[in-house]
Coordinates of C-alpha atoms in Angstrom, one line a residue:
M273 CA 19.1 8.7 -18.8
P274 CA 16.4 8.9 -16.1
Q275 CA 16.7 7.7 -12.6
I276 CA 15.3 4.2 -12.3
I277 CA 13.7 4.1 -8.8
D278 CA 14.7 0.8 -7.1
G279 CA 11.9 -0.3 -4.9
K280 CA 13.6 -3.5 -3.9
K281 CA 16.6 -1.6 -2.5
I282 CA 14.5 1.1 -0.7
S283 CA 12.2 -1.5 0.8
Q284 CA 15.2 -3.4 2.1
Q285 CA 16.5 -0.3 3.7
I286 CA 13.2 0.3 5.4
K287 CA 13.1 -3.4 6.6
D288 CA 16.6 -3.1 8.0
E289 CA 15.7 0.1 9.9
L290 CA 12.6 -1.6 11.3
K291 CA 14.6 -4.7 12.3
A292 CA 16.9 -2.5 14.4
E293 CA 14.0 -0.6 15.9
V294 CA 12.1 -3.8 16.8
T295 CA 15.3 -5.2 18.5
E296 CA 15.5 -2.0 20.6
L297 CA 11.8 -2.1 21.5
A298 CA 11.9 -5.8 22.4
A299 CA 14.7 -5.0 24.9
K300 CA 12.2 -2.7 26.6
G301 CA 9.5 -5.4 26.7
R302 CA 7.6 -4.2 23.6
H303 CA 6.7 -6.9 21.1
A304 CA 4.6 -6.7 18.0
C305 CA 2.4 -9.5 16.7
L306 CA 0.5 -9.5 13.4
A307 CA -2.5 -11.8 12.8
V308 CA -3.0 -12.6 9.1
I309 CA -6.3 -14.2 8.0
Q310 CA -6.7 -15.8 4.6
V311 CA -10.1 -17.3 3.5
G312 CA -9.7 -19.8 0.7
N313 CA -6.6 -20.7 -1.2
D314 CA -6.4 -18.1 -4.0
P315 CA -2.8 -18.6 -5.4
A316 CA -2.0 -14.9 -5.6
S317 CA -3.3 -14.3 -2.1
S318 CA -1.2 -17.2 -0.8
V319 CA 1.9 -15.6 -2.3
Y320 CA 1.2 -12.3 -0.7
V321 CA 0.5 -13.9 2.7
N322 CA 3.7 -15.9 2.6
N323 CA 5.7 -12.7 1.7
K324 CA 4.1 -10.9 4.7
K325 CA 5.1 -13.8 7.0
K326 CA 8.7 -13.8 5.7
A327 CA 8.9 -10.0 6.3
C328 CA 7.6 -10.4 9.8
A329 CA 10.2 -13.1 10.5
Y330 CA 13.0 -11.0 9.1
I331 CA 12.1 -7.9 11.1
G332 CA 11.3 -9.8 14.3
I333 CA 7.6 -9.2 14.4
G334 CA 5.5 -12.1 15.7
S335 CA 2.9 -13.5 13.3
R336 CA -0.2 -15.7 13.6
S337 CA -1.7 -17.3 10.6
Y338 CA -5.4 -18.2 10.2
E339 CA -6.1 -20.1 7.0
L340 CA -9.8 -20.6 6.7
P341 CA -11.7 -22.7 4.2
E342 CA -13.4 -21.2 1.1
E343 CA -16.8 -21.9 2.5
T344 CA -16.2 -19.9 5.7
T345 CA -19.3 -17.8 6.5
E346 CA -19.3 -14.0 7.1
E347 CA -20.4 -14.5 10.7
E348 CA -17.6 -17.0 11.4
L349 CA -15.0 -14.5 10.0
V350 CA -16.6 -11.6 12.0
R351 CA -16.4 -13.7 15.2
L352 CA -12.7 -14.4 14.6
V353 CA -11.9 -10.7 13.9
E354 CA -13.8 -9.7 17.1
E355 CA -11.8 -12.2 19.1
L356 CA -8.5 -10.8 17.8
N357 CA -9.7 -7.3 18.5
E358 CA -10.0 -8.3 22.2
D359 CA -6.7 -10.2 22.2
D360 CA -4.1 -7.9 23.8
S361 CA -1.2 -10.1 22.5
V362 CA -2.2 -9.1 18.9
N363 CA -1.2 -5.6 17.7
G364 CA -2.3 -5.8 14.1
I365 CA -5.0 -7.6 12.1
L366 CA -4.8 -8.1 8.4
V367 CA -7.6 -9.9 6.4
Q368 CA -6.2 -10.8 3.0
L369 CA -8.4 -9.5 0.1
P370 CA -10.2 -10.5 -2.0
L371 CA -12.7 -12.5 0.1
P372 CA -15.1 -15.2 -1.3
A373 CA -18.4 -13.9 -2.7
Q374 CA -20.5 -14.8 0.4
I375 CA -18.5 -12.4 2.6
D376 CA -19.0 -8.6 2.6
E377 CA -15.5 -7.2 2.5
D378 CA -16.7 -3.8 3.7
R379 CA -18.3 -5.3 6.9
I380 CA -15.1 -7.2 7.6
I381 CA -12.9 -4.1 7.2
R382 CA -15.3 -2.1 9.5
T383 CA -15.1 -5.0 12.1
I384 CA -11.4 -4.6 12.5
S385 CA -10.5 -2.3 15.4
P386 CA -9.1 1.0 14.0
D387 CA -6.2 0.6 16.6
K388 CA -5.2 -2.7 14.9
D389 CA -6.1 -1.8 11.3
V390 CA -2.5 -2.1 9.9
D391 CA -3.8 -2.1 6.3
G392 CA -5.2 1.4 6.9
F393 CA -8.6 0.6 5.3
H394 CA -11.0 1.2 8.1
P395 CA -13.1 4.4 7.7
V396 CA -11.6 5.8 11.0
S397 CA -8.1 5.3 9.5
V398 CA -9.2 7.0 6.3
G399 CA -10.7 9.9 8.2
R400 CA -7.6 10.3 10.3
L401 CA -5.5 10.5 7.1
W402 CA -7.7 13.2 5.5
I403 CA -7.8 15.5 8.6
G404 CA -4.1 15.0 9.3
E405 CA -4.4 13.0 12.5
K406 CA -1.9 10.3 13.5
G407 CA -3.1 6.9 12.3
F408 CA -2.3 3.9 10.0
L409 CA -1.6 4.9 6.4
S410 CA -2.7 2.8 3.4
C411 CA 0.4 0.8 2.6
T412 CA 0.9 1.3 -1.1
P413 CA 0.5 5.1 -1.1
A414 CA 2.7 5.4 2.0
G415 CA 5.3 3.3 0.1
I416 CA 5.2 5.7 -2.9
I417 CA 5.8 8.7 -0.6
Q418 CA 8.9 6.8 0.7
L419 CA 10.1 6.0 -2.8
L420 CA 10.0 9.7 -3.7
K421 CA 11.6 11.0 -0.5
R422 CA 14.3 8.4 -0.4
S423 CA 15.1 9.0 -4.1
G424 CA 15.7 12.7 -3.4
I425 CA 12.5 13.8 -5.2
S426 CA 10.7 16.8 -3.6
I427 CA 6.9 16.8 -3.6
E428 CA 6.4 20.3 -2.1
G429 CA 4.9 22.8 -4.7
K430 CA 4.9 20.2 -7.5
E431 CA 2.0 19.5 -9.8
C432 CA 1.0 15.9 -8.9
V433 CA -1.5 14.0 -10.9
V434 CA -2.9 10.7 -9.7
I435 CA -4.7 8.5 -12.3
G436 CA -7.2 6.3 -10.4
R437 CA -9.6 7.0 -7.5
S438 CA -9.8 3.7 -5.7
N439 CA -10.0 3.6 -1.9
I440 CA -6.9 1.5 -1.7
V441 CA -4.5 3.7 -3.9
G442 CA -5.9 6.8 -5.6
K443 CA -7.8 8.6 -2.8
P444 CA -5.2 8.0 0.0
M445 CA -2.5 8.8 -2.4
A446 CA -4.0 12.2 -3.1
A447 CA -4.3 12.8 0.7
L448 CA -0.7 11.9 1.3
L449 CA 0.5 14.2 -1.5
L450 CA -1.5 17.0 0.0
R451 CA 0.2 16.4 3.3
E452 CA 3.5 16.9 1.5
N453 CA 2.3 20.2 0.1
G454 CA 1.9 18.9 -3.5
T455 CA -0.8 20.4 -5.7
V456 CA -2.9 17.4 -6.5
T457 CA -5.3 16.5 -9.3
V458 CA -7.1 13.1 -9.3
A459 CA -8.0 11.9 -12.8
H460 CA -10.3 9.0 -13.5
S461 CA -12.4 7.2 -16.1
R462 CA -14.7 10.3 -16.5
T463 CA -11.9 12.8 -16.9
R464 CA -12.1 14.8 -20.1
D465 CA -8.9 15.0 -22.2
L466 CA -6.8 12.9 -19.9
K467 CA -3.6 13.6 -21.9
E468 CA -4.0 17.4 -21.3
V469 CA -4.3 16.7 -17.5
T470 CA -1.4 14.3 -17.2
R471 CA 0.9 16.4 -19.3
R472 CA 0.7 19.1 -16.5
A473 CA 2.2 16.7 -14.0
D474 CA 5.6 17.1 -12.5
I475 CA 4.9 13.8 -10.6
L476 CA 2.5 11.3 -12.4
I477 CA 1.2 8.4 -10.3
V478 CA -0.6 5.8 -12.4
A479 CA -3.1 3.3 -10.9
I480 CA -5.5 2.9 -13.8
G481 CA -5.5 -0.9 -14.0
K482 CA -4.9 -1.0 -17.8
E483 CA -1.8 -2.8 -19.2
R484 CA 0.8 -0.3 -20.7
F485 CA -1.9 2.3 -21.1
I486 CA 0.3 5.4 -20.5
T487 CA 2.6 6.2 -23.4
K488 CA 5.0 9.1 -23.7
D489 CA 2.4 11.4 -25.2
Y490 CA 0.7 11.4 -21.7
V491 CA 3.9 12.6 -20.0
K492 CA 5.5 16.0 -19.7
E493 CA 9.2 16.1 -20.5
G494 CA 11.2 15.6 -17.3
A495 CA 8.3 14.3 -15.2
V496 CA 8.6 11.6 -12.5
V497 CA 6.4 8.6 -13.3
I498 CA 5.3 6.1 -10.6
D499 CA 3.6 3.0 -12.0
V500 CA 1.3 1.2 -9.5
G501 CA 0.0 -1.4 -12.1
M502 CA 0.8 -5.0 -12.2
H503 CA -0.2 -7.3 -15.2
R504 CA 0.9 -10.2 -17.2
D505 CA 1.1 -9.6 -20.9
A506 CA 0.4 -12.0 -23.7
Q507 CA 4.0 -13.4 -23.4
N508 CA 3.4 -13.9 -19.6
H509 CA 5.8 -11.0 -18.7
L510 CA 5.1 -8.8 -15.8
C511 CA 4.3 -5.2 -16.8
G512 CA 2.6 -2.1 -15.4
D513 CA 0.0 0.5 -16.4
V514 CA 2.9 2.5 -18.0
D515 CA 4.6 1.5 -21.3
F516 CA 8.0 1.7 -19.7
A517 CA 10.0 1.3 -22.9
D518 CA 8.1 4.1 -24.6
V519 CA 7.9 6.5 -21.6
E520 CA 11.4 6.1 -20.0
S521 CA 13.2 8.4 -22.4
V522 CA 11.0 11.5 -21.5
T523 CA 11.1 11.1 -17.7
S524 CA 13.6 12.3 -15.1
A525 CA 12.7 9.3 -12.9
I526 CA 10.5 6.3 -13.2
T527 CA 9.6 3.1 -11.4
P528 CA 10.0 -0.3 -13.1
V529 CA 7.5 -3.2 -13.0
P530 CA 8.4 -5.4 -11.3
G531 CA 10.8 -4.0 -8.7
G532 CA 9.3 -0.5 -8.2
V533 CA 6.2 0.1 -6.1
G534 CA 5.4 -3.6 -5.3
P535 CA 8.1 -4.3 -2.7
M536 CA 7.2 -1.1 -0.8
T537 CA 3.7 -2.2 0.1
I538 CA 4.9 -5.0 2.5
A539 CA 7.6 -2.7 3.8
M540 CA 5.0 -0.1 4.8
L541 CA 2.7 -2.8 6.3
M542 CA 5.7 -3.8 8.5
N543 CA 6.1 -0.1 9.4
N544 CA 2.4 0.0 10.5
C545 CA 3.0 -3.1 12.6
V546 CA 5.9 -1.4 14.3
E547 CA 3.9 1.7 14.8
T548 CA 1.6 -0.2 17.1
I549 CA 4.4 -0.7 19.6
R550 CA 5.9 2.8 19.0
T551 CA 2.6 4.1 20.2
Q552 CA 2.8 1.8 23.3
E553 CA 6.3 3.2 23.9
E554 CA 4.9 6.8 23.9
R555 CA 2.3 6.0 26.5
P556 CA 3.1 7.0 30.1

């Protein structure tokens, strides 16, 4: 039987570690505060925002919530972000995506100060990641690295295939695997003979956005499979990009959906928030 990688358990371990660290830093006068901005009342976004608030409360990170109406203009949102950039009591800024159609998401991401970009989406954060400088890491890929490490799965020297080249998962995932000395291939919608590419993978990370797309004929015997997808099927059941029931038997380790990668994203967001006061602690 393969190892079922328990993202809920590992994310809780990380949050418990962060809670202890935040308590120690608070005793030294270091306090973290996350500002969360939501525009409109998209139900999925509201769930994510509430989960982030709960995680902040558990760990001991202060949080401010800005719930703006759907008709908020781009200029109004830019002004709010700029005010938070200048507010020394705020360590991290998170603008919940997606934004309404009248707002340019890229402009908003670029408006956030790189020193408060706890989502790791700003071009400066991305550049720091690729050249190996210290900075905020994109939360989902960083969470996947922790899933692998804390499950005893070595990345060094392994053939790693990432399916998907998004700025949020695929590209930063490739950079982080390279940091860990993996040999990395990024496959995508224009990749020829995808099965031939994925069957080389010792570690296969799937962020393709297609329900149960990956079946066992895409997977090498004994591979580790990480499923980043999240969908609801025709029976309203949560499922991923990987056909878990079909693939499980040929893997050495696999993440379930739900309960795999998902919980790690918020845990690593919290880690980025704590990183803002770790950095303070290192300053003379």
